[in-house]
mmCIF file of C-alpha atoms and ligand atoms in Angstrom:
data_model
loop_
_atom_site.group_PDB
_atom_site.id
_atom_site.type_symbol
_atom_site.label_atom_id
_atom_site.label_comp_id
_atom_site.label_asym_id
_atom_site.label_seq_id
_atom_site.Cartn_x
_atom_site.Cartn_y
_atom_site.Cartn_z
ATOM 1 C CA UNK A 1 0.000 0.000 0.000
ATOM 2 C CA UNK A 2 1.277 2.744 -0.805
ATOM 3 C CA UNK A 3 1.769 5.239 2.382
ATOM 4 C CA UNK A 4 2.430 9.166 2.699
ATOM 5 C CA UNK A 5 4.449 10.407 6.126
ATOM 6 C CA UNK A 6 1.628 10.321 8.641
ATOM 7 C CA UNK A 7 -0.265 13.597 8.846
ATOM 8 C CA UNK A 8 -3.309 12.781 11.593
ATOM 9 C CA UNK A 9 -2.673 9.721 13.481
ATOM 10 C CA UNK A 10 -6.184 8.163 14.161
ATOM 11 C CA UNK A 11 -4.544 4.723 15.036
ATOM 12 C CA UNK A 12 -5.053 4.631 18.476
ATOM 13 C CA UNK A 13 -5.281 7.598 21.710
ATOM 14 C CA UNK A 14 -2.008 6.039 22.838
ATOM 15 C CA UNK A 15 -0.215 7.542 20.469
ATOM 16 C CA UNK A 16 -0.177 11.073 21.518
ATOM 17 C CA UNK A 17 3.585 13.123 22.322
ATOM 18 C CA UNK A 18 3.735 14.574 25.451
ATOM 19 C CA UNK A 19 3.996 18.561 25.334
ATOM 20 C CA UNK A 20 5.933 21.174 26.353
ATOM 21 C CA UNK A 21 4.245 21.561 29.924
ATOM 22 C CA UNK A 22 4.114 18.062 30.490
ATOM 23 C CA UNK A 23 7.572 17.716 29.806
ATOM 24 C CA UNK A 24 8.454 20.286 31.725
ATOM 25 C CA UNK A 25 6.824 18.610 34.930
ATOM 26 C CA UNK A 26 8.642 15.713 34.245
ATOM 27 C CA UNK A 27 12.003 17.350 34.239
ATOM 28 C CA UNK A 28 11.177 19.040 37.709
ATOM 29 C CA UNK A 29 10.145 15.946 39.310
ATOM 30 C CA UNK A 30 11.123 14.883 42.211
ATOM 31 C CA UNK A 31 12.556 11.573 42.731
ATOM 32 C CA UNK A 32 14.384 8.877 44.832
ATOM 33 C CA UNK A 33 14.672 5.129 44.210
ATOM 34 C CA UNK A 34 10.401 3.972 44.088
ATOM 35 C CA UNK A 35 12.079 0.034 44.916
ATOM 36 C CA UNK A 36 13.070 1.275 47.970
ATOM 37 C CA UNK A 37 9.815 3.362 48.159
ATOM 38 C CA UNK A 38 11.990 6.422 48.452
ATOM 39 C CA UNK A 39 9.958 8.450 45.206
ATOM 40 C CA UNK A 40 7.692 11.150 46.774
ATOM 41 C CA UNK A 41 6.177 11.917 42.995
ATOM 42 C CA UNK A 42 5.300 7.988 42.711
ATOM 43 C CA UNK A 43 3.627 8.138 46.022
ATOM 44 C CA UNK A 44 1.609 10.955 45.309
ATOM 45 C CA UNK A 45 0.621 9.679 41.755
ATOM 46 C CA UNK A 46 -0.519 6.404 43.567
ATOM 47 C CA UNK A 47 -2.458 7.765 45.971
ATOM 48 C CA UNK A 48 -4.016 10.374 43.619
ATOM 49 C CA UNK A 49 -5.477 7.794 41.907
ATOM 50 C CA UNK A 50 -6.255 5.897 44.986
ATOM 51 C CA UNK A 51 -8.423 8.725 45.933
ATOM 52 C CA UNK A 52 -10.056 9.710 42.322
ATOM 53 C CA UNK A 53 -11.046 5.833 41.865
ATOM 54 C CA UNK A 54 -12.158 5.550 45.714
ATOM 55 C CA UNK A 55 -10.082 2.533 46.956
ATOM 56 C CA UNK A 56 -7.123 2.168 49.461
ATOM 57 C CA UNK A 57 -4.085 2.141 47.543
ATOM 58 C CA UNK A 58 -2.691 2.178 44.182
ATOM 59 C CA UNK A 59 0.022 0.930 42.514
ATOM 60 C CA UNK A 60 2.019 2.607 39.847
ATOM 61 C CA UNK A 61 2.889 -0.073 36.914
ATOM 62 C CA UNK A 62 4.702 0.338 33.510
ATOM 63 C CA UNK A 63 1.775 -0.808 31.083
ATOM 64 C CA UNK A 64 -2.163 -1.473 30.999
ATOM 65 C CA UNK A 65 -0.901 -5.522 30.305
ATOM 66 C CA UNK A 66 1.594 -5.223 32.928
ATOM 67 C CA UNK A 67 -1.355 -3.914 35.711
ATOM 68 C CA UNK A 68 -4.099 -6.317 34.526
ATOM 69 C CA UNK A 69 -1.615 -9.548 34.664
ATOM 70 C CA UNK A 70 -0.820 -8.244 38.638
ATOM 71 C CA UNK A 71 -4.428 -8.031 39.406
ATOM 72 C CA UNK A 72 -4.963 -11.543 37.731
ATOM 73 C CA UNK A 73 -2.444 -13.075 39.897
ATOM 74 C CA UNK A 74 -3.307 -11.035 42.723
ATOM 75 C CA UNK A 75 -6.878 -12.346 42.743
ATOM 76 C CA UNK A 76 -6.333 -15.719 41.527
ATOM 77 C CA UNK A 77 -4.299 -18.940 42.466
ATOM 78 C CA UNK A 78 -2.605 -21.669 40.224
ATOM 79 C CA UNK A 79 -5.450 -23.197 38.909
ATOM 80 C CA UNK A 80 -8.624 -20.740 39.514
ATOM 81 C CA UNK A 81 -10.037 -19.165 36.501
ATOM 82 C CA UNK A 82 -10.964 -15.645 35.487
ATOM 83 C CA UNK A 83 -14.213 -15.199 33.565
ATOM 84 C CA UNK A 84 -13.536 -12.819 31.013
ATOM 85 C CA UNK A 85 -15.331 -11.439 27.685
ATOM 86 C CA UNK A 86 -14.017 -12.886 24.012
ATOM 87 C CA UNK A 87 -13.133 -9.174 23.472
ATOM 88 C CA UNK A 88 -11.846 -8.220 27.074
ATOM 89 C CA UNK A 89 -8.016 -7.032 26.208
ATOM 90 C CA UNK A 90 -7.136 -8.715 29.652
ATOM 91 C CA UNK A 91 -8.044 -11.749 27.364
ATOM 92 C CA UNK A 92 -7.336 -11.470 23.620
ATOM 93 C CA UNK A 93 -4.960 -8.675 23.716
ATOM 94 C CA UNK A 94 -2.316 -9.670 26.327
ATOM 95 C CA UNK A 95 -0.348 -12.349 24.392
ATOM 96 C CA UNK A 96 -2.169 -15.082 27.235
ATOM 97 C CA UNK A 97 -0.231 -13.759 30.214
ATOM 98 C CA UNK A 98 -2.344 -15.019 32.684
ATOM 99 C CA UNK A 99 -1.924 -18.619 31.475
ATOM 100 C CA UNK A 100 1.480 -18.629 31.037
ATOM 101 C CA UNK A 101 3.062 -16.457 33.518
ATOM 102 C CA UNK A 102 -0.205 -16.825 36.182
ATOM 103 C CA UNK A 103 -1.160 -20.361 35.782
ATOM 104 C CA UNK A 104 -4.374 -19.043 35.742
ATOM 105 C CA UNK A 105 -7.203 -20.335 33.422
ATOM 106 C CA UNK A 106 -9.292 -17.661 31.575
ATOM 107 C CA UNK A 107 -13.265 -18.870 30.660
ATOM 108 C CA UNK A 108 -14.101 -16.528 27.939
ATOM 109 C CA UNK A 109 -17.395 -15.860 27.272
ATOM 110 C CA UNK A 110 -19.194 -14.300 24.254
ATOM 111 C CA UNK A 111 -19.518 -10.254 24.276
ATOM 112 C CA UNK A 112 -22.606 -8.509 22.576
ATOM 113 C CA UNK A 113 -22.469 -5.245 20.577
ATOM 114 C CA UNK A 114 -22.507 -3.061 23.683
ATOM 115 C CA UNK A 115 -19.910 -5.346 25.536
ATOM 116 C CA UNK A 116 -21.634 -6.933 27.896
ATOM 117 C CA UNK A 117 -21.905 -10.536 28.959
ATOM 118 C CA UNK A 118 -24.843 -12.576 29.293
ATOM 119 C CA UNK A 119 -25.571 -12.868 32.747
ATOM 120 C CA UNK A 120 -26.971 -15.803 32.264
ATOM 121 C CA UNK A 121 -23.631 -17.005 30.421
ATOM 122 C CA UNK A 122 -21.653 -15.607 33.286
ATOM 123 C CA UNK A 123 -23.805 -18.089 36.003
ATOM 124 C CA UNK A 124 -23.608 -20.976 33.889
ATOM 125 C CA UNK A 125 -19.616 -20.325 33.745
ATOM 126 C CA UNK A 126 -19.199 -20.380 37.285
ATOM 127 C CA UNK A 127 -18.120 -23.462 38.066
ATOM 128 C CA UNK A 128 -19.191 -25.684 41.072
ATOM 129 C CA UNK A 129 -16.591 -27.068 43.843
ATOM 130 C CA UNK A 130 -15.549 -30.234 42.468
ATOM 131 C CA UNK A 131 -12.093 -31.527 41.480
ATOM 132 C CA UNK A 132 -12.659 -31.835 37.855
ATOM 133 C CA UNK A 133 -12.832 -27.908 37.675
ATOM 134 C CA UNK A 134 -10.686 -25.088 37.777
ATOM 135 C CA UNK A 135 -11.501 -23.231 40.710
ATOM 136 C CA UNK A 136 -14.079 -19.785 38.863
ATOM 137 C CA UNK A 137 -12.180 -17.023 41.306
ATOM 138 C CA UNK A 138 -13.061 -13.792 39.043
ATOM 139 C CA UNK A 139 -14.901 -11.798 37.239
ATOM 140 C CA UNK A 140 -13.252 -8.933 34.324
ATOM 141 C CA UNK A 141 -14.860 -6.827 33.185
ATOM 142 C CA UNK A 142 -13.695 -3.924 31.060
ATOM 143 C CA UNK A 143 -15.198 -0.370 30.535
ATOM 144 C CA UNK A 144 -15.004 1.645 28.259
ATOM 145 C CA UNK A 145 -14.825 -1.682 26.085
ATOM 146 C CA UNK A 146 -14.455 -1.172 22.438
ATOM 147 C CA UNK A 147 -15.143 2.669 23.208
ATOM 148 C CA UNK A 148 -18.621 1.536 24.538
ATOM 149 C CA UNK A 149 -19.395 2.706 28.194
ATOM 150 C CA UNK A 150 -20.918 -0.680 29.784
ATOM 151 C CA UNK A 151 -24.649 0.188 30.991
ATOM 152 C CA UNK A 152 -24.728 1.574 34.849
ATOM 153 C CA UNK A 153 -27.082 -1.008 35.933
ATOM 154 C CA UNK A 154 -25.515 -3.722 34.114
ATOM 155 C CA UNK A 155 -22.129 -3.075 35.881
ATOM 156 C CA UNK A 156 -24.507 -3.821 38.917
ATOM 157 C CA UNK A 157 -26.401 -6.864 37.970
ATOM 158 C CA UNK A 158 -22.982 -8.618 36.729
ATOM 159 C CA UNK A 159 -20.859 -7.816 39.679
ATOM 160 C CA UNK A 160 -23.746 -8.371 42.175
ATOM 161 C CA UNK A 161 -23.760 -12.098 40.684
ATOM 162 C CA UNK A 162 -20.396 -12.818 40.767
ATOM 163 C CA UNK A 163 -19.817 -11.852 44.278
ATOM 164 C CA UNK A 164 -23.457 -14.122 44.885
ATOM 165 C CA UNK A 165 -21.118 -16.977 43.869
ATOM 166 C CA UNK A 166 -17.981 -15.781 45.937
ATOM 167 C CA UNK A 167 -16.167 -14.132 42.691
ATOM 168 C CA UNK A 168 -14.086 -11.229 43.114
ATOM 169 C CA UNK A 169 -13.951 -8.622 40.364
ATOM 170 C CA UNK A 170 -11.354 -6.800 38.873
ATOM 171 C CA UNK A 171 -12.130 -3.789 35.964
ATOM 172 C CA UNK A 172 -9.947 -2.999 33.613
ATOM 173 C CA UNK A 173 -10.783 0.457 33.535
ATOM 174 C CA UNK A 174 -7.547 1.160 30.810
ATOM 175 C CA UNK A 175 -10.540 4.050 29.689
ATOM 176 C CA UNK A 176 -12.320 4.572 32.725
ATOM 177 C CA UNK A 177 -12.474 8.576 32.519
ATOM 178 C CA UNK A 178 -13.138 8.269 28.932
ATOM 179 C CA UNK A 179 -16.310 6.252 30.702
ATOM 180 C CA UNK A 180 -17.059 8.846 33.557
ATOM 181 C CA UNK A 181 -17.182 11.582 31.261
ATOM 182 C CA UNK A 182 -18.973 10.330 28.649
ATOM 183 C CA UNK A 183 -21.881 9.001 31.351
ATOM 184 C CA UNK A 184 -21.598 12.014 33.971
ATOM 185 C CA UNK A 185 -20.828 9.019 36.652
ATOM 186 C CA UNK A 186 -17.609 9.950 38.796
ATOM 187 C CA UNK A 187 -14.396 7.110 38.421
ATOM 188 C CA UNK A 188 -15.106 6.279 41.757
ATOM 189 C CA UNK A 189 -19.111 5.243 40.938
ATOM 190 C CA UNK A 190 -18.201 3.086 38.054
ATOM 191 C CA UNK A 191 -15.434 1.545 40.103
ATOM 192 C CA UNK A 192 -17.169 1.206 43.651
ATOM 193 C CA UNK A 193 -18.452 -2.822 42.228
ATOM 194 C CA UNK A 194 -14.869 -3.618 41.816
ATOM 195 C CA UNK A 195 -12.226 -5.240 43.974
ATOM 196 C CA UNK A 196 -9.272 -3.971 41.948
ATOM 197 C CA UNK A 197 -9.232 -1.433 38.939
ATOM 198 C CA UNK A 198 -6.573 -0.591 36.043
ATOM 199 C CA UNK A 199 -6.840 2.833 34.899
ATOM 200 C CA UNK A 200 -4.031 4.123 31.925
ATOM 201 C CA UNK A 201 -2.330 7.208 32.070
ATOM 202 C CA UNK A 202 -0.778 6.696 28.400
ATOM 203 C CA UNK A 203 -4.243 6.390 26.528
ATOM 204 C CA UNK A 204 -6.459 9.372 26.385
ATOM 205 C CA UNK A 205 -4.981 11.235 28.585
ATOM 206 C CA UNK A 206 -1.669 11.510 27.112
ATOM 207 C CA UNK A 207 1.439 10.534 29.343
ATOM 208 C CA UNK A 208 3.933 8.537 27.876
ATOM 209 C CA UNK A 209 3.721 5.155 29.957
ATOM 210 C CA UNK A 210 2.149 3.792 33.075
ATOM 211 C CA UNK A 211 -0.924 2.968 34.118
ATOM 212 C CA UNK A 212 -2.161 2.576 37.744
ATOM 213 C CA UNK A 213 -3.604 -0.225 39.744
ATOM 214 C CA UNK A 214 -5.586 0.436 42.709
ATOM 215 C CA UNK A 215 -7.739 -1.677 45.274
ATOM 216 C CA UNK A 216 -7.590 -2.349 49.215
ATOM 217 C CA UNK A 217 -4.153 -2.058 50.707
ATOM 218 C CA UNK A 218 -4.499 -5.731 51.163
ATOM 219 C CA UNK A 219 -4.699 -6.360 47.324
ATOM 220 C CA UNK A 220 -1.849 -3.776 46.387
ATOM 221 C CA UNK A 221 0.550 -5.512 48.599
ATOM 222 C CA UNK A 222 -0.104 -8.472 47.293
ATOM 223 C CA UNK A 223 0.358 -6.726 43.632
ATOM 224 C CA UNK A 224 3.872 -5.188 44.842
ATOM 225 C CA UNK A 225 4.866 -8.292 45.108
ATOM 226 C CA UNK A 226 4.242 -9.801 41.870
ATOM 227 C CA UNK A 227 5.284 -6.145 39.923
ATOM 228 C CA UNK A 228 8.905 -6.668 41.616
ATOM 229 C CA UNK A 229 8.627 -10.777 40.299
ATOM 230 C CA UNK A 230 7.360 -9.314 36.485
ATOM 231 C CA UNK A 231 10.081 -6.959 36.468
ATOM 232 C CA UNK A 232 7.930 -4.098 37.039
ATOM 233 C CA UNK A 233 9.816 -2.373 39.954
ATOM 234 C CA UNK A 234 10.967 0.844 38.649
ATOM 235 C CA UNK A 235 13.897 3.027 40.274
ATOM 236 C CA UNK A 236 13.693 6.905 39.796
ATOM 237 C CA UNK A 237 10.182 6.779 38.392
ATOM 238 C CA UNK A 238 9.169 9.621 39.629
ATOM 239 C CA UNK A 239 10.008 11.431 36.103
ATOM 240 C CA UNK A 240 7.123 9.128 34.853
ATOM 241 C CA UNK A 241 4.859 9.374 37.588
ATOM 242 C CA UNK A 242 5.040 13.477 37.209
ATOM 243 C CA UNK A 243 3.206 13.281 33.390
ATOM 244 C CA UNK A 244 0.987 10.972 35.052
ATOM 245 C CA UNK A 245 -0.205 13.828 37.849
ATOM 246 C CA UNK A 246 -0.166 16.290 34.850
ATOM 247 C CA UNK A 247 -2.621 13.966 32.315
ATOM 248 C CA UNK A 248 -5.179 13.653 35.182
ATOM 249 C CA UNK A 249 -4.560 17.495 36.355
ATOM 250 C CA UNK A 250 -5.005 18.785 32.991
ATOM 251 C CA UNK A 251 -6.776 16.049 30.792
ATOM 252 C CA UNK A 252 -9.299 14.459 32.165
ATOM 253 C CA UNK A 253 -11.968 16.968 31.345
ATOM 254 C CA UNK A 254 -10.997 17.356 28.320
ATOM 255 C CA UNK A 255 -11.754 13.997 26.901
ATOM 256 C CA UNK A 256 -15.171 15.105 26.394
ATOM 257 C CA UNK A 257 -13.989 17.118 23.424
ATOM 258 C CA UNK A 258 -12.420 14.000 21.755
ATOM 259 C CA UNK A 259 -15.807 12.582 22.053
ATOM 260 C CA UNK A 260 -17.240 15.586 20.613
ATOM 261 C CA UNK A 261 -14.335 15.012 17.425
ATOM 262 C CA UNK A 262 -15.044 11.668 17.309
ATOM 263 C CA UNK A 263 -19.079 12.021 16.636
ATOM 264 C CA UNK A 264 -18.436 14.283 14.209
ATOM 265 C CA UNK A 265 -16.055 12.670 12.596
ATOM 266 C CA UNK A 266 -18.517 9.060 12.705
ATOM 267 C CA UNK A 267 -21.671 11.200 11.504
ATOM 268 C CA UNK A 268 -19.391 12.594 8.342
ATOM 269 C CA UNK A 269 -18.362 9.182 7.411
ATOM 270 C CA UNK A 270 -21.971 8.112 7.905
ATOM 271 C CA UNK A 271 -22.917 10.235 5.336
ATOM 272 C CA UNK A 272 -20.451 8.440 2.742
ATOM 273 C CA UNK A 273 -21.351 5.526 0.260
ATOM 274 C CA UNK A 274 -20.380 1.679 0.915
ATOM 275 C CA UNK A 275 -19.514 2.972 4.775
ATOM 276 C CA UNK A 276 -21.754 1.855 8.075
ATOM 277 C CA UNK A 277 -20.410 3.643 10.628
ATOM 278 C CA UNK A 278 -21.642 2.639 14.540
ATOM 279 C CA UNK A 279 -22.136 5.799 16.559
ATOM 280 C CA UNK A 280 -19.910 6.427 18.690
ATOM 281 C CA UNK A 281 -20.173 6.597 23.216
ATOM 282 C CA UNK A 282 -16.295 7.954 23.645
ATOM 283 C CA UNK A 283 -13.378 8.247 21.117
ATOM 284 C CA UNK A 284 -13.516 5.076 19.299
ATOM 285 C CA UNK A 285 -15.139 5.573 15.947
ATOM 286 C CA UNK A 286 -15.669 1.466 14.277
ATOM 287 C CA UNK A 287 -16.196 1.566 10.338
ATOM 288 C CA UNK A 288 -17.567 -1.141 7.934
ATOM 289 C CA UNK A 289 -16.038 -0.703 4.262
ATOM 290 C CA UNK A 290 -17.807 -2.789 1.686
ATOM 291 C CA UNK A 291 -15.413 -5.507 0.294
ATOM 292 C CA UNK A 292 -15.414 -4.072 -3.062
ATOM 293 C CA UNK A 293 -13.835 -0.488 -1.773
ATOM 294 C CA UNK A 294 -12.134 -1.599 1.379
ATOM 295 C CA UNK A 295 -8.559 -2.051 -0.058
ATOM 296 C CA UNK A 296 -8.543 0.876 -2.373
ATOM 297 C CA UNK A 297 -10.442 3.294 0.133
ATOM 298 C CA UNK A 298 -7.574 2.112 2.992
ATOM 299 C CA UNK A 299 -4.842 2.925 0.912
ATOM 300 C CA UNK A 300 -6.425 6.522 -0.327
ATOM 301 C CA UNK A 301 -6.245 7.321 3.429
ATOM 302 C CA UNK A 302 -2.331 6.125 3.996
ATOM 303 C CA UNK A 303 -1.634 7.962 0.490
ATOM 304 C CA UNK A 304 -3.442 11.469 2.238
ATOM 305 C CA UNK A 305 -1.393 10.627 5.454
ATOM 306 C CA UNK A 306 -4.124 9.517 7.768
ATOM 307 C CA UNK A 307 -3.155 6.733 9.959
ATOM 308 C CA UNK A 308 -6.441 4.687 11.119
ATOM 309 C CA UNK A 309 -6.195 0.508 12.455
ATOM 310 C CA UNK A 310 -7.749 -1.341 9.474
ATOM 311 C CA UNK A 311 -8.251 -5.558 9.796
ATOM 312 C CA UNK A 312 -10.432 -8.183 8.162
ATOM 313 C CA UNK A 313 -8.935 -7.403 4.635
ATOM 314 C CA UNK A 314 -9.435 -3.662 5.870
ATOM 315 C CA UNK A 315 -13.263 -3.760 6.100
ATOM 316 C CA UNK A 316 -13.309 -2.632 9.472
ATOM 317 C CA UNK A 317 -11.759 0.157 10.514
ATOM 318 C CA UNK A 318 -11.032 1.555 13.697
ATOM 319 C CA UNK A 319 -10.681 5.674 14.197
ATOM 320 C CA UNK A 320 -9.229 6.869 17.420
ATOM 321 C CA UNK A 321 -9.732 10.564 18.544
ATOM 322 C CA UNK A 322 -7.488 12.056 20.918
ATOM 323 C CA UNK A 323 -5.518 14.491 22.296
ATOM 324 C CA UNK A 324 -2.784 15.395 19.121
ATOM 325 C CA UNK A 325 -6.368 15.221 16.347
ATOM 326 C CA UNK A 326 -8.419 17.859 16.789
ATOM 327 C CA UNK A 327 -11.420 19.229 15.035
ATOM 328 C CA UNK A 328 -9.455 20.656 11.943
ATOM 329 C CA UNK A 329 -7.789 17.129 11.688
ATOM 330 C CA UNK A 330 -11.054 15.495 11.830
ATOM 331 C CA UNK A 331 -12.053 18.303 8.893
ATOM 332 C CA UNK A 332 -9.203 17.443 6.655
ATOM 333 C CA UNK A 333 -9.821 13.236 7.384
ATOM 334 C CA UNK A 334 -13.905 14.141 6.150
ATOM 335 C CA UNK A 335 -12.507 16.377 3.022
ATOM 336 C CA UNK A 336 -9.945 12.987 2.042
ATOM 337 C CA UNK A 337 -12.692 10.306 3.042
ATOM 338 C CA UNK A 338 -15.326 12.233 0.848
ATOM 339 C CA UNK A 339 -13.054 12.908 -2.284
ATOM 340 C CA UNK A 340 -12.307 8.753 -2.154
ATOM 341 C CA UNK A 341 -13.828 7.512 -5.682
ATOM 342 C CA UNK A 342 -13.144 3.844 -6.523
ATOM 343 C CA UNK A 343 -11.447 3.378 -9.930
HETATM 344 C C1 PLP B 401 -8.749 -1.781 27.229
HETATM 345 C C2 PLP B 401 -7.263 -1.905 27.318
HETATM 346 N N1 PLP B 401 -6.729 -2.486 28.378
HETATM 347 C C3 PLP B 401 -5.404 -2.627 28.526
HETATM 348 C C4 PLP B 401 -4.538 -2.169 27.553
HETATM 349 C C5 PLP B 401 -3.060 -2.419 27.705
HETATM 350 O O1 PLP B 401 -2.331 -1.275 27.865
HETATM 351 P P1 PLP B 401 -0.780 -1.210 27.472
HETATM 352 O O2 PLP B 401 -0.709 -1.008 26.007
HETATM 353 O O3 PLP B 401 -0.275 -0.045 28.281
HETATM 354 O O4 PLP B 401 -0.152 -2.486 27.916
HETATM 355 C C6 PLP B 401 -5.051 -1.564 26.411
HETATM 356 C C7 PLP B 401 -4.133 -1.080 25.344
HETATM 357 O O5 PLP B 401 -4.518 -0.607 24.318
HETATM 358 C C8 PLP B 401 -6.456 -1.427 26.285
HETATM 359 O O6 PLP B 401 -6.995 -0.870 25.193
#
């Protein structure tokens, strides 16, 4: 395919560059050695978060995979078992971590358009005590999930029945203040179900790396312990931890104008022939391209340098919205889509 330098990067929100004030609060950090718990800037990003998301403690980790494998292990033994949606990154997306680093068996089940999980698939997953089965532990759940903010009271129902059946539940909440603004629900409402939640620093809200983990001080110990064994200890971290404060300081609120970029950018596309766009709840914009145009319509975007995911022989797309595309990149994307005409 033939590919122009990248002019608006739709790929993904985790592409963004940190800018210059963010840098600059990274360069005044202050730090000591976080192994040794010695990093005040760690500390405070940890319990920052802690306090947002309403739980004890938090735990400041290098990557979203890296913070959902700990709170795998953390909740489950050799030999339990997760239940987990087909789409759930903590399942698909993490290169099967929890099975081979964790031991721990995942149960996927099937997730509908709006990313739930049947409940009723969820209570016939849940395995009874008997030595034939792995031992059902927990329940993930993930939100937003494909963009999607899972429905308020079916974050209820779902938790409510796992913990029925003794299941803890962890969220991987990678987007969770994509989520809370996009609903009007604080972090800590959407978490409160939820024994341990991820949240990312490095998606939508624009730091370079980290994510945090937070739970009951009981839980985040535990999770210390297996960050140090999954070589996730970090010395002088506090550099990191500084864009971290920054992204939820001065980004958080924000996110509701991706959301506003990325309708507008899902009802322009609408509008275009052999393209079925689904509307949009955050900043994840999901395109069908009919067969016949998908190839040649993918590579008139790369030729007019706009980066988007494309799969499936590039009939589905995937347009992220974020911090580094704003409204006169989503004009420019609308002017290239609309001037595509198939040879
Ligand atoms: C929902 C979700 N969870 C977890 C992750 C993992 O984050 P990381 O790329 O930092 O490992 C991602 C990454 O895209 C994600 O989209």
């Amino acid at each position: 395919m033939e590919q122009a330098a990248l002019k608006y990067d739709f790929r993904s929100d985790t592409v963004t560059r940190p800018g210059a004030a963010m840098r600059a609060a990274m360069a005044a950090a202050e730090v000591g050695d976080d192994v040794f718990g010695d990093d005040p800037t760690v500390k405070r990003l940890e319990a920052c978060v802690a306090e947002t998301i309403g739980k004890e403690a938090g735990l400041f980790v290098p990557s979203g995979t890296q913070s959902n494998l700990i709170a795998l292990m953390t909740h489950c033994e050799r030999g339990d078992e997760y239940i987990v949606g087909q789409q759930a990154h903590c399942y698909r997306w993490e290169a099967g971590g929890a099975a081979v680093l964790g031991s721990v068996q995942p149960q996927p089940l099937e997730n509908a358009a709006d990313g739930t999980i049947a409940l009723a698939d969820i209570e016939a997953a849940i395995k009874p005590d008997d030595p034939h089965f792995a031992r059902s532990r927990l329940l993930a759940l993930e939100n937003t999930i494909g963009g999607k903010v899972l429905p308020a009271d079916y974050v209820q129902a779902a938790t409510a029945l796992a913990k029925q059946h003794g299941l803890l539940c962890h969220l991987d909440g990678a987007r969770l203040f994509n989520a809370a603004v996009a609903s009007g629900a604080s972090p800590a409402q959407l978490a409160l179900p939820f024994d341990t939640v991820s949240v990312c620093l490095s998606k939508g809200l624009g730091a370079p790396v980290g994510s945090v983990l937070v739970g009951s001080k009981t839980a985040i110990a535990r999770a210390r312990r297996w960050r140090k064994m999954l070589g996730g200890g970090m010395r002088q971290a506090g550099i990191l931890a500084a864009a971290g404060l920054y992204a939820l300081e001065h980004n958080v609120e924000r996110l509701a104008v991706d959301h506003a970029n990325a309708r507008t950018l899902a009802q322009g596309l609408a509008k275009l022939p052999g393209l079925t766009v689904t509307a949009p709840d955050t900043n994840i914009v999901f395109v069908n391209v009919e067969a016949s145009l998908a190839p040649a319509f993918a590579s008139h975007l790369a030729r007019h340098g706009i980066g988007i995911v494309s799969s499936y022989g590039s009939t589905r797309q995937r347009w992220v919205t974020h911090l580094d595309v704003d409204s006169e990149a989503v004009d420019y994307a609308l002017s290239v889509a609309s001037a595509f005409s198939p040879q």
